mmCIF file of C-alpha atoms in Angstrom:
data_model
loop_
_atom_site.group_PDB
_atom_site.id
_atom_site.type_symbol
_atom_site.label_atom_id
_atom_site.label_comp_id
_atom_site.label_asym_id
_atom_site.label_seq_id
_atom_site.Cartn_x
_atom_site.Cartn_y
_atom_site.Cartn_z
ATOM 1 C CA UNK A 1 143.529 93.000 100.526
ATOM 2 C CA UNK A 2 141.287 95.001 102.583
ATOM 3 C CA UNK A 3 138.122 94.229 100.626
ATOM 4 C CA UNK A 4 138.978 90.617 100.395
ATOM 5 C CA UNK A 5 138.776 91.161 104.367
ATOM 6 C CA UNK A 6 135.911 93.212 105.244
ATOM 7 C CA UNK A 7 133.751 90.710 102.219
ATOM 8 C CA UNK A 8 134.879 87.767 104.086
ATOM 9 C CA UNK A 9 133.922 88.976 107.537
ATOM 10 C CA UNK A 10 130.271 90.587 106.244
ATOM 11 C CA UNK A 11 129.771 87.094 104.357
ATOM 12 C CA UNK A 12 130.716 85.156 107.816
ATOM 13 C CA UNK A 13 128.171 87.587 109.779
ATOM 14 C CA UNK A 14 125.357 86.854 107.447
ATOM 15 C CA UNK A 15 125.926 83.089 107.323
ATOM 16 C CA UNK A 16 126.177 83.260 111.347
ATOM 17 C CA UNK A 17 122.715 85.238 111.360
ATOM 18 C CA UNK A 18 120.994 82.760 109.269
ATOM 19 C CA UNK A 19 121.804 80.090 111.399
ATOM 20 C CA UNK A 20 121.091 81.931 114.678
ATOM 21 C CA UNK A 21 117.674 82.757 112.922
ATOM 22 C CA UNK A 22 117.045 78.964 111.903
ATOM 23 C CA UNK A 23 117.946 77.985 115.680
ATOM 24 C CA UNK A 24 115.936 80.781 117.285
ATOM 25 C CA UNK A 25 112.516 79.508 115.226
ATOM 26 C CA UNK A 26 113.404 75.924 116.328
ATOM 27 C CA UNK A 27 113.734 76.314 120.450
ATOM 28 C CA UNK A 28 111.258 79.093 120.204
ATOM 29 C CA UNK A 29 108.762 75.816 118.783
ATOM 30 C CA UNK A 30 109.841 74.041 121.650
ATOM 31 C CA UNK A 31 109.505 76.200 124.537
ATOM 32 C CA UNK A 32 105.756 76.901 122.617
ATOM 33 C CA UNK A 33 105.065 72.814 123.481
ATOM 34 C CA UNK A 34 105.542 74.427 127.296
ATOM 35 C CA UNK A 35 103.600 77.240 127.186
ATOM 36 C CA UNK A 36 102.671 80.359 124.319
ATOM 37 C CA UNK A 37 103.367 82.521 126.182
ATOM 38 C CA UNK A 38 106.352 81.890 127.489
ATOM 39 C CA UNK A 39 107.315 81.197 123.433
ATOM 40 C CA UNK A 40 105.969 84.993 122.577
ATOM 41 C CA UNK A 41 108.468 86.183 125.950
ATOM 42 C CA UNK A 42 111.441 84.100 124.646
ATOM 43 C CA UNK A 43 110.933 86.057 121.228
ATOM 44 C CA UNK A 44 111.269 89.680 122.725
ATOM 45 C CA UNK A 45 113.549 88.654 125.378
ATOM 46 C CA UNK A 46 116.083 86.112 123.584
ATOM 47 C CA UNK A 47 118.779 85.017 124.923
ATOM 48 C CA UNK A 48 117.684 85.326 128.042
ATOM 49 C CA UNK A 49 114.326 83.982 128.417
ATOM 50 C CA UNK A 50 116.418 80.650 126.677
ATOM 51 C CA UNK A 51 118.942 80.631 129.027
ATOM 52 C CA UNK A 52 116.213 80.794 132.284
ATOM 53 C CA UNK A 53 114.068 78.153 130.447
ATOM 54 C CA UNK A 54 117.283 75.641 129.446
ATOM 55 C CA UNK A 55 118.169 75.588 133.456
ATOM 56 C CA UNK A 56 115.502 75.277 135.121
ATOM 57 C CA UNK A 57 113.952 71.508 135.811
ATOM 58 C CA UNK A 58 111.645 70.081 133.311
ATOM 59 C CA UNK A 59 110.148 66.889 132.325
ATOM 60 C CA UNK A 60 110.481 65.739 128.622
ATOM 61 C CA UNK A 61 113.282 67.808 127.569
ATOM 62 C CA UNK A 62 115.359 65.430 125.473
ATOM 63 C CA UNK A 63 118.812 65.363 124.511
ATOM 64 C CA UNK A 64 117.782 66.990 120.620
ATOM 65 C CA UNK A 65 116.760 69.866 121.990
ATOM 66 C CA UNK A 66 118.934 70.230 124.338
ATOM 67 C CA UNK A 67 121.667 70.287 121.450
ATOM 68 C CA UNK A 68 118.823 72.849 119.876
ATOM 69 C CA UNK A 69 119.732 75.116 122.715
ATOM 70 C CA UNK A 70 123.175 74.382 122.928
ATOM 71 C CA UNK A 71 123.436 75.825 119.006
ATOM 72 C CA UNK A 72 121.470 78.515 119.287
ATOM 73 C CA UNK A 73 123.675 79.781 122.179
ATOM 74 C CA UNK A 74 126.811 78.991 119.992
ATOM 75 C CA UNK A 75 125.636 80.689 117.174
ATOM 76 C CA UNK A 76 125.081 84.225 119.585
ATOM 77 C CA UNK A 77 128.335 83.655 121.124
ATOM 78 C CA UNK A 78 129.854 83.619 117.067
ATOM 79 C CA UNK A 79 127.833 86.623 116.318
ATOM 80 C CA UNK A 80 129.049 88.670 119.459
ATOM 81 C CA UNK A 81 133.097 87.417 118.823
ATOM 82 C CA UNK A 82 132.600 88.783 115.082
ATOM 83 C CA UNK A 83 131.146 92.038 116.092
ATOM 84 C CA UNK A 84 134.050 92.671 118.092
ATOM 85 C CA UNK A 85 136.408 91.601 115.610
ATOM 86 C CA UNK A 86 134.777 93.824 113.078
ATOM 87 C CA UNK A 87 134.771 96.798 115.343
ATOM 88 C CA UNK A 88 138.513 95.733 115.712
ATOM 89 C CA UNK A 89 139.376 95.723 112.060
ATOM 90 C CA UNK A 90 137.292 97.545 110.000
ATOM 91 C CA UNK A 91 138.652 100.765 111.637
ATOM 92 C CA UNK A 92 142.631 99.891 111.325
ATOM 93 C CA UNK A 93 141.227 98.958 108.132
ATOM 94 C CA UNK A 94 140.328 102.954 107.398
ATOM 95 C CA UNK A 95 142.818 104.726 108.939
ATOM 96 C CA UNK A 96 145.503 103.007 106.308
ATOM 97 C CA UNK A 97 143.259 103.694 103.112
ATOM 98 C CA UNK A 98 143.103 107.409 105.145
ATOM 99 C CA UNK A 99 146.942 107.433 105.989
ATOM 100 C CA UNK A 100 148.008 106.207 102.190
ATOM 101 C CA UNK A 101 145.628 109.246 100.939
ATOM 102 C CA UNK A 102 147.120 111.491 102.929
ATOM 103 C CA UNK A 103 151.031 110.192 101.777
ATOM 104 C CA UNK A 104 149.737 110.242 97.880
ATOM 105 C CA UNK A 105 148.739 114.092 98.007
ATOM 106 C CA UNK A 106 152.016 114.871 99.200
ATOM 107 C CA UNK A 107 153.592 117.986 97.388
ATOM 108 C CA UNK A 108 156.229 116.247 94.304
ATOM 109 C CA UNK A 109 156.454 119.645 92.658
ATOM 110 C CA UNK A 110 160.123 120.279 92.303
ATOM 111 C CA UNK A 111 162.244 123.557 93.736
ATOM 112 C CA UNK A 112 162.558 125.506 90.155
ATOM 113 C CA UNK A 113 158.711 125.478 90.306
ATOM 114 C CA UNK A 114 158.665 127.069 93.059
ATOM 115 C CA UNK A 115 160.679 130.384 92.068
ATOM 116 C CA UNK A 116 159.194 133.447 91.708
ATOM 117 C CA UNK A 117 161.152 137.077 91.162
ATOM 118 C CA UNK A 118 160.258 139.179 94.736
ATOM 119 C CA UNK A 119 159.297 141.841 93.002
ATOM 120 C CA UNK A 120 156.875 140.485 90.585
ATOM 121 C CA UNK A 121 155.500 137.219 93.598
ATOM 122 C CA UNK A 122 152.862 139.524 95.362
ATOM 123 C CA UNK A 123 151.555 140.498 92.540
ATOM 124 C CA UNK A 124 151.046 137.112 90.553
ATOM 125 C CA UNK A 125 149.629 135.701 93.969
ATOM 126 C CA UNK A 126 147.675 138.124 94.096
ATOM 127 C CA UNK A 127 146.266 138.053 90.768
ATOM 128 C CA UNK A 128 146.533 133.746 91.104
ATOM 129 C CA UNK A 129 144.038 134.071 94.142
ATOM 130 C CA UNK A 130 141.472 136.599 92.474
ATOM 131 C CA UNK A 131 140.994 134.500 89.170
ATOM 132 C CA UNK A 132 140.447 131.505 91.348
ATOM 133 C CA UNK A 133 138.546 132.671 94.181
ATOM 134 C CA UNK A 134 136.321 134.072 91.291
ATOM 135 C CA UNK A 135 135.967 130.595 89.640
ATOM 136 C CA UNK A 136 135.462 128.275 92.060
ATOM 137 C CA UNK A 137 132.384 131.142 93.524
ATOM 138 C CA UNK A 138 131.033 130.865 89.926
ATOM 139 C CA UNK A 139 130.887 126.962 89.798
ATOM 140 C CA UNK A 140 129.795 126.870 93.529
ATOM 141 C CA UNK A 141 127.329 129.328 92.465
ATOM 142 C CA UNK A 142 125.724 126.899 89.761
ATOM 143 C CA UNK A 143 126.134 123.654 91.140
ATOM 144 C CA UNK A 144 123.954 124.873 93.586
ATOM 145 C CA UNK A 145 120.845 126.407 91.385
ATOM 146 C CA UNK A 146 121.106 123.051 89.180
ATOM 147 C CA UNK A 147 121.784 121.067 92.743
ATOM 148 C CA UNK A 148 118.280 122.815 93.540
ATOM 149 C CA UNK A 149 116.631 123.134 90.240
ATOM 150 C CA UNK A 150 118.460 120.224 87.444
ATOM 151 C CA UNK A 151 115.851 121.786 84.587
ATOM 152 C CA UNK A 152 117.062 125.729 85.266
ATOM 153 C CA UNK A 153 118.338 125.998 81.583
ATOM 154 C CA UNK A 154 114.633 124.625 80.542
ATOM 155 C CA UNK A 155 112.783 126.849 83.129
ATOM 156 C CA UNK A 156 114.366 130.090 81.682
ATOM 157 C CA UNK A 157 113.612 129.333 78.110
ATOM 158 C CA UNK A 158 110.434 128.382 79.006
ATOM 159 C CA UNK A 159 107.078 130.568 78.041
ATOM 160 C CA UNK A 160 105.647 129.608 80.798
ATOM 161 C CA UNK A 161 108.549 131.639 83.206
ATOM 162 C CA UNK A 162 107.889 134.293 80.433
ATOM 163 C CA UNK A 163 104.548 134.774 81.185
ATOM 164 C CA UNK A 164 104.703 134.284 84.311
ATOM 165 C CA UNK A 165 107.634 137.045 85.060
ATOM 166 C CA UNK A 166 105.761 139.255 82.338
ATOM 167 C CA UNK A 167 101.909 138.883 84.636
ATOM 168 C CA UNK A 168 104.122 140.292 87.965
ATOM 169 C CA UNK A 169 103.851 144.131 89.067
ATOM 170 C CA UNK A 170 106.787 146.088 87.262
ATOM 171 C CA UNK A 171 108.554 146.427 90.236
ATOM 172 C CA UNK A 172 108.671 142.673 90.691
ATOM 173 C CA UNK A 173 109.471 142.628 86.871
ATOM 174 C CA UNK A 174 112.588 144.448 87.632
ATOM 175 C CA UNK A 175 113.540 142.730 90.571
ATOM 176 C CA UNK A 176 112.959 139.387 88.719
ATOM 177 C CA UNK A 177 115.573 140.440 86.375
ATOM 178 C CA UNK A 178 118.028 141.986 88.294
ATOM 179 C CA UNK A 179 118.244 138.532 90.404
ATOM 180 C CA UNK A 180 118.769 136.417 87.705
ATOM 181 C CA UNK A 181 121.536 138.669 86.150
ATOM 182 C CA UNK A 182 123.394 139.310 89.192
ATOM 183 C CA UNK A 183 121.608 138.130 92.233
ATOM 184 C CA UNK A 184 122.962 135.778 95.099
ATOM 185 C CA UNK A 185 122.558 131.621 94.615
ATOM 186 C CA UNK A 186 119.782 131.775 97.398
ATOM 187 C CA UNK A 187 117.603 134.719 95.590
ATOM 188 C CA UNK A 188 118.178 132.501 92.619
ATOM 189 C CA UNK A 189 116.839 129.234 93.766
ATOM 190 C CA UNK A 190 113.915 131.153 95.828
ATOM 191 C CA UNK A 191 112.815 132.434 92.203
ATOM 192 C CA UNK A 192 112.850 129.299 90.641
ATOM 193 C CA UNK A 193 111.128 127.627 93.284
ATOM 194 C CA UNK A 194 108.247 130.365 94.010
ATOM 195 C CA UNK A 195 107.488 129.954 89.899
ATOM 196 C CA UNK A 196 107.440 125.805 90.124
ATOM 197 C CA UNK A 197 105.092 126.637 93.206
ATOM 198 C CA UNK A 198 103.190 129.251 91.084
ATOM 199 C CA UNK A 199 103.020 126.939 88.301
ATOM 200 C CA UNK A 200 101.805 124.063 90.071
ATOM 201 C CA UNK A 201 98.597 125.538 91.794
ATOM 202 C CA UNK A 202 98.061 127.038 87.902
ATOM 203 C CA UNK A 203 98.460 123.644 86.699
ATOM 204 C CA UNK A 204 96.092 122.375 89.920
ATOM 205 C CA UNK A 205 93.498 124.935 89.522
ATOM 206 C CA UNK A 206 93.183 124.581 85.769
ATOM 207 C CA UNK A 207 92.568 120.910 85.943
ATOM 208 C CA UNK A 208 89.979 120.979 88.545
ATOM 209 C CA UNK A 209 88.418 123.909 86.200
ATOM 210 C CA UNK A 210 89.032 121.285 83.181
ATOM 211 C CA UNK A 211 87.804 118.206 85.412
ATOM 212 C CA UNK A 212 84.587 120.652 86.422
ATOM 213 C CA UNK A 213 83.546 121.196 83.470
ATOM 214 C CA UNK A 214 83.903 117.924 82.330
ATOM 215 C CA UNK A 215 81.557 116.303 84.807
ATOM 216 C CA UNK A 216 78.772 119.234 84.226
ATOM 217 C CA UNK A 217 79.058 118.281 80.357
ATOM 218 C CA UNK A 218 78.584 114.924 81.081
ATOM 219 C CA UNK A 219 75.389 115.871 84.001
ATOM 220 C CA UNK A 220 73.825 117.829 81.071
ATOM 221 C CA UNK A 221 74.602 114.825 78.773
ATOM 222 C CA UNK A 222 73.066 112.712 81.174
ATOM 223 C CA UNK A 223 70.042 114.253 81.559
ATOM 224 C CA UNK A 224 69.376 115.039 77.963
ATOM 225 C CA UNK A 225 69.652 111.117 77.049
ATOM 226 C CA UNK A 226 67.337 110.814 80.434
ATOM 227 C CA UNK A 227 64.787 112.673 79.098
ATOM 228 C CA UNK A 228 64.895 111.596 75.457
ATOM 229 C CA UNK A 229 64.578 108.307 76.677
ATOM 230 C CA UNK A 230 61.249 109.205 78.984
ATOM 231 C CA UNK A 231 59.971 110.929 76.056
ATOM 232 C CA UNK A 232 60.276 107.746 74.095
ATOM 233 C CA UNK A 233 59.287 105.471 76.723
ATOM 234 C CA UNK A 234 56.281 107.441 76.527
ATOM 235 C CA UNK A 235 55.285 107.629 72.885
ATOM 236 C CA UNK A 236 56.125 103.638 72.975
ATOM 237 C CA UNK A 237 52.974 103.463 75.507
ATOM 238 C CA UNK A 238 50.889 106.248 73.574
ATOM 239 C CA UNK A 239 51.503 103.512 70.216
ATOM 240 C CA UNK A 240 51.296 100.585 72.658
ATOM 241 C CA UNK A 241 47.624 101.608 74.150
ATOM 242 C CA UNK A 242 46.756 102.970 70.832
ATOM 243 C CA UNK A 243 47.484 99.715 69.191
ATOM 244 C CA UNK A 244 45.979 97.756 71.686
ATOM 245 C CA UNK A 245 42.567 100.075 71.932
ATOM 246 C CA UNK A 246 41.889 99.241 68.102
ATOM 247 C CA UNK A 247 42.455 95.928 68.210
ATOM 248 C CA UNK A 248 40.387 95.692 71.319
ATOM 249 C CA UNK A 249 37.733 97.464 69.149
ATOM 250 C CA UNK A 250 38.482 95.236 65.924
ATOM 251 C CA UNK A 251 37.951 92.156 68.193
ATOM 252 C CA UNK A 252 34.826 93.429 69.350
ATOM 253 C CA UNK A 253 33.038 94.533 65.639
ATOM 254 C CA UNK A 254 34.283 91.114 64.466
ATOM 255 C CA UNK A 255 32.378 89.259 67.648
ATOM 256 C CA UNK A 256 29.486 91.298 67.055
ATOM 257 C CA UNK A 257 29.250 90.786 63.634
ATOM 258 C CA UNK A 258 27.987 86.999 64.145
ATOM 259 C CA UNK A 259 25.679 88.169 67.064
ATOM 260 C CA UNK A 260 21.683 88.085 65.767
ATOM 261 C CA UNK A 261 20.425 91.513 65.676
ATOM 262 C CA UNK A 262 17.815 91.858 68.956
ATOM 263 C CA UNK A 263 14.195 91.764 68.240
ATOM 264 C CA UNK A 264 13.328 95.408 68.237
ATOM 265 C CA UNK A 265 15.865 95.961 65.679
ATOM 266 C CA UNK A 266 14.897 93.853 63.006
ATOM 267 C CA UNK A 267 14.103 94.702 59.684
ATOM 268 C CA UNK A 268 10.332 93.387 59.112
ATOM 269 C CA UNK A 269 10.745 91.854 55.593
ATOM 270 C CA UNK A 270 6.701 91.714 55.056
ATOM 271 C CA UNK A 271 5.625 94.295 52.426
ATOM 272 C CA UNK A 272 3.356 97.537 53.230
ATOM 273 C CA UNK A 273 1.658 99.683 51.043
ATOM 274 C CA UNK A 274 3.760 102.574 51.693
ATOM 275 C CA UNK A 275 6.750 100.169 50.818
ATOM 276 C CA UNK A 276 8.663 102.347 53.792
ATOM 277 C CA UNK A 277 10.647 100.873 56.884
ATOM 278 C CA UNK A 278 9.600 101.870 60.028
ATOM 279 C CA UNK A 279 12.302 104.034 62.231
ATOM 280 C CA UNK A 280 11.477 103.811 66.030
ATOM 281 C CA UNK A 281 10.978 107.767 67.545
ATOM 282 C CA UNK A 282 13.979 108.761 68.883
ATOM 283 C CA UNK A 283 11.694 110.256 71.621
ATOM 284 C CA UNK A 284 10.947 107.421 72.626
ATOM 285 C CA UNK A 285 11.356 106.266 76.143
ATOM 286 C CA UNK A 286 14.904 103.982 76.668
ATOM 287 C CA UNK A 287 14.481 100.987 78.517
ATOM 288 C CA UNK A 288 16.693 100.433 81.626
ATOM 289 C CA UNK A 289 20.477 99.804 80.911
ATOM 290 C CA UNK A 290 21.167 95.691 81.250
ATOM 291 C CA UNK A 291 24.410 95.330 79.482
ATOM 292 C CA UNK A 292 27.904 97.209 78.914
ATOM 293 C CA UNK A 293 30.749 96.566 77.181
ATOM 294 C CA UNK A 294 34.005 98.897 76.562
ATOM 295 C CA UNK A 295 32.345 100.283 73.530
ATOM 296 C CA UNK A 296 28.849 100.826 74.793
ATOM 297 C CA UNK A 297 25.706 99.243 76.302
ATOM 298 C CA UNK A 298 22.564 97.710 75.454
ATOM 299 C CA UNK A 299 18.858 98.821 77.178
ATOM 300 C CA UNK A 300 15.947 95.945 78.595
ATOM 301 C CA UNK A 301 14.445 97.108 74.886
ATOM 302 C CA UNK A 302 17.642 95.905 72.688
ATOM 303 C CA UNK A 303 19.063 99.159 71.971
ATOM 304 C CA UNK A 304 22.415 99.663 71.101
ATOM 305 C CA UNK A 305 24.407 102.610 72.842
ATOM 306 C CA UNK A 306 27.645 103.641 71.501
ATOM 307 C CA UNK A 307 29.985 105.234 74.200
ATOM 308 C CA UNK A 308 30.816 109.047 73.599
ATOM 309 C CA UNK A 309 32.660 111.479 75.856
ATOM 310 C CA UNK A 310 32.064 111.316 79.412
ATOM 311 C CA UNK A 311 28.218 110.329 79.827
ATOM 312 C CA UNK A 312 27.135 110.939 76.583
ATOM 313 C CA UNK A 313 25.912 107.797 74.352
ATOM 314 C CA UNK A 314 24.671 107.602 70.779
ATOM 315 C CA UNK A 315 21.758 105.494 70.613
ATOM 316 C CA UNK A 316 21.576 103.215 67.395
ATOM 317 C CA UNK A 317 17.935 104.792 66.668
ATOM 318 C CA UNK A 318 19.431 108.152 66.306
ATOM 319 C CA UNK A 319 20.010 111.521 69.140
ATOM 320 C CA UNK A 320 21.808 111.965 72.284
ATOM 321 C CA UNK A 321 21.644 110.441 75.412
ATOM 322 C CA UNK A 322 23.183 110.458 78.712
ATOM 323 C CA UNK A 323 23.578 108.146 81.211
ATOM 324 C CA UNK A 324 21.947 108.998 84.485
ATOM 325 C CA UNK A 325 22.237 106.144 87.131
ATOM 326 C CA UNK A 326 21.500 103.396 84.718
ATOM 327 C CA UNK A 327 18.687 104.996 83.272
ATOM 328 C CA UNK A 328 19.367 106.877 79.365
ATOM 329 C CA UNK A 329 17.662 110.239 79.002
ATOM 330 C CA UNK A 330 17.267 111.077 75.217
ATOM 331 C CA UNK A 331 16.382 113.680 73.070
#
């Protein structure tokens, strides 16, 4: 019966909050037709802010809301009856569940159970209270360490606890193992807990070490592919300006080709009575440069000069020349 009661009353509170809720959002939209402010105030300050604003004189105030205002204040006036009835019943309602408790755990045991010899009742209390007293410290005992520490069965079988206990001093060692033999619930717990803590900035440490290394594998990775890739961008030019310098100098033989040969390099065809073909000197003196190309220049006399290193030039009548401002000097 008493559930029935206090569901019916918390179902009747939140029905009476809803609505006070609903009415609250629709004056507070009114009283923001007024003024926003006054709307914002009304919100921090309700009721009362609602009561000032429903009395005092105003033009345009209708009978709707009016009747707006009239609910709202109802629905406060519900919710403030209900709280009182609530803090009226809800505690009668607890001291009877407390009071029938308190009748239930009333001693039923009969007289014969009670009957003990004299000279043999000191001793079985006695010997009752030591047995329990004993027990109940026991449990207490472990419901607090797995209270404090559910996995304790896990963290003593655990080679991690092993190693850890093992990597203390030997004094530690010893007091380790005298504490969780015989020692008190708190030396217990503070044992378990200083090994999670132990364990954790292990745990920490080794994954930032793991998490290091890591991103310095992955730098040196980086870099490697970096510089394979320069290395490759640069043998793609190397073939690239390779590629293109012969076919610049394929384009150029094959122009040439169809080019008539200049006047002091033709071949005279008439016979001589030596039947030889006349060379021209390589001492003699180079005209003045007219004409360059990528591959070489031609003089004021038609001679061909094929580009060497630097300065040097190979005329096409044979020797060495350089190039001196324009002018070839041979030998």
């Amino acid at each position: 019966m008493s559930s029935i009661i206090i569901f019916g009353l918390s179902f009747a509170a939140l029905v009476i909050i809803v609505v006070s809720f609903w009415y609250l959002f629709q004056t507070v939209r009114i009283m923001w037709g007024y003024s926003f402010l006054l709307a914002i105030a009304a919100v921090l300050f309700s009721p009362l802010v609602h009561i000032i604003f429903y009395f005092i004189p105003k033009d345009g105030f209708d009978q709707y809301e009016r009747g707006l205002f009239k609910k709202y204040f109802l629905s406060i006036a519900a919710l403030m009856i209900l709280g009182v009835v609530v803090s009226i019943v809800i505690p009668s309602i607890i001291g009877e569940n407390q009071t029938s408790e308190m009748t239930s755990e009333v001693d039923t045991s009969q007289p014969w159970d009670w009957d003990i010899r004299a000279e043999n009742q000191e001793d079985v209390l006695a010997l009752t209270n030591n047995v329990s007293n004993d027990d109940k410290a026991a449990e207490l005992h472990f419901q607090a360490i797995y209270q404090a520490h559910p996995d304790a069965d896990e963290v003593m079988e655990s080679p991690e606890f092993e190693g850890w206990a093992q990597g203390k001093p030997e004094e530690e060692q010893d007091n380790i193992a005298r504490i969780l033999k015989e020692g008190t619930t708190a030396e217990v717990i503070y044992i378990f807990s200083t090994f999670k803590k132990d364990l954790k900035s292990y745990r920490a440490y080794e994954y930032q070490a793991k998490r290091d290394n890591a991103h310095a594998i992955t730098q040196r990775e980086y870099e490697e592919k970096q510089s394979r890739d320069l290395e490759a961008m640069k043998s793609n030019s190397q073939k690239h300006y390779e590629a293109q310098r012969t076919k610049q100098v394929a384009e150029y033989v094959e122009a040439n080709r169809a080019l008539p040969l200049p006047a002091a390099q033709e071949i005279s065809t008439k016979p001589t009575s030596s039947y030889s073909v006349p060379k021209p000197s390589a001492s003699s003196t180079p005209g003045q440069i007219v004409n360059c190309d990528g591959a070489g220049c031609w003089d004021t006399n038609g001679t061909r000069y094929n580009r060497g290193a630097g300065d040097t030039y190979f005329p096409s009548t044979g020797g060495v020349c350089q190039n001196v401002g324009g002018q070839m000097n041979c030998s």
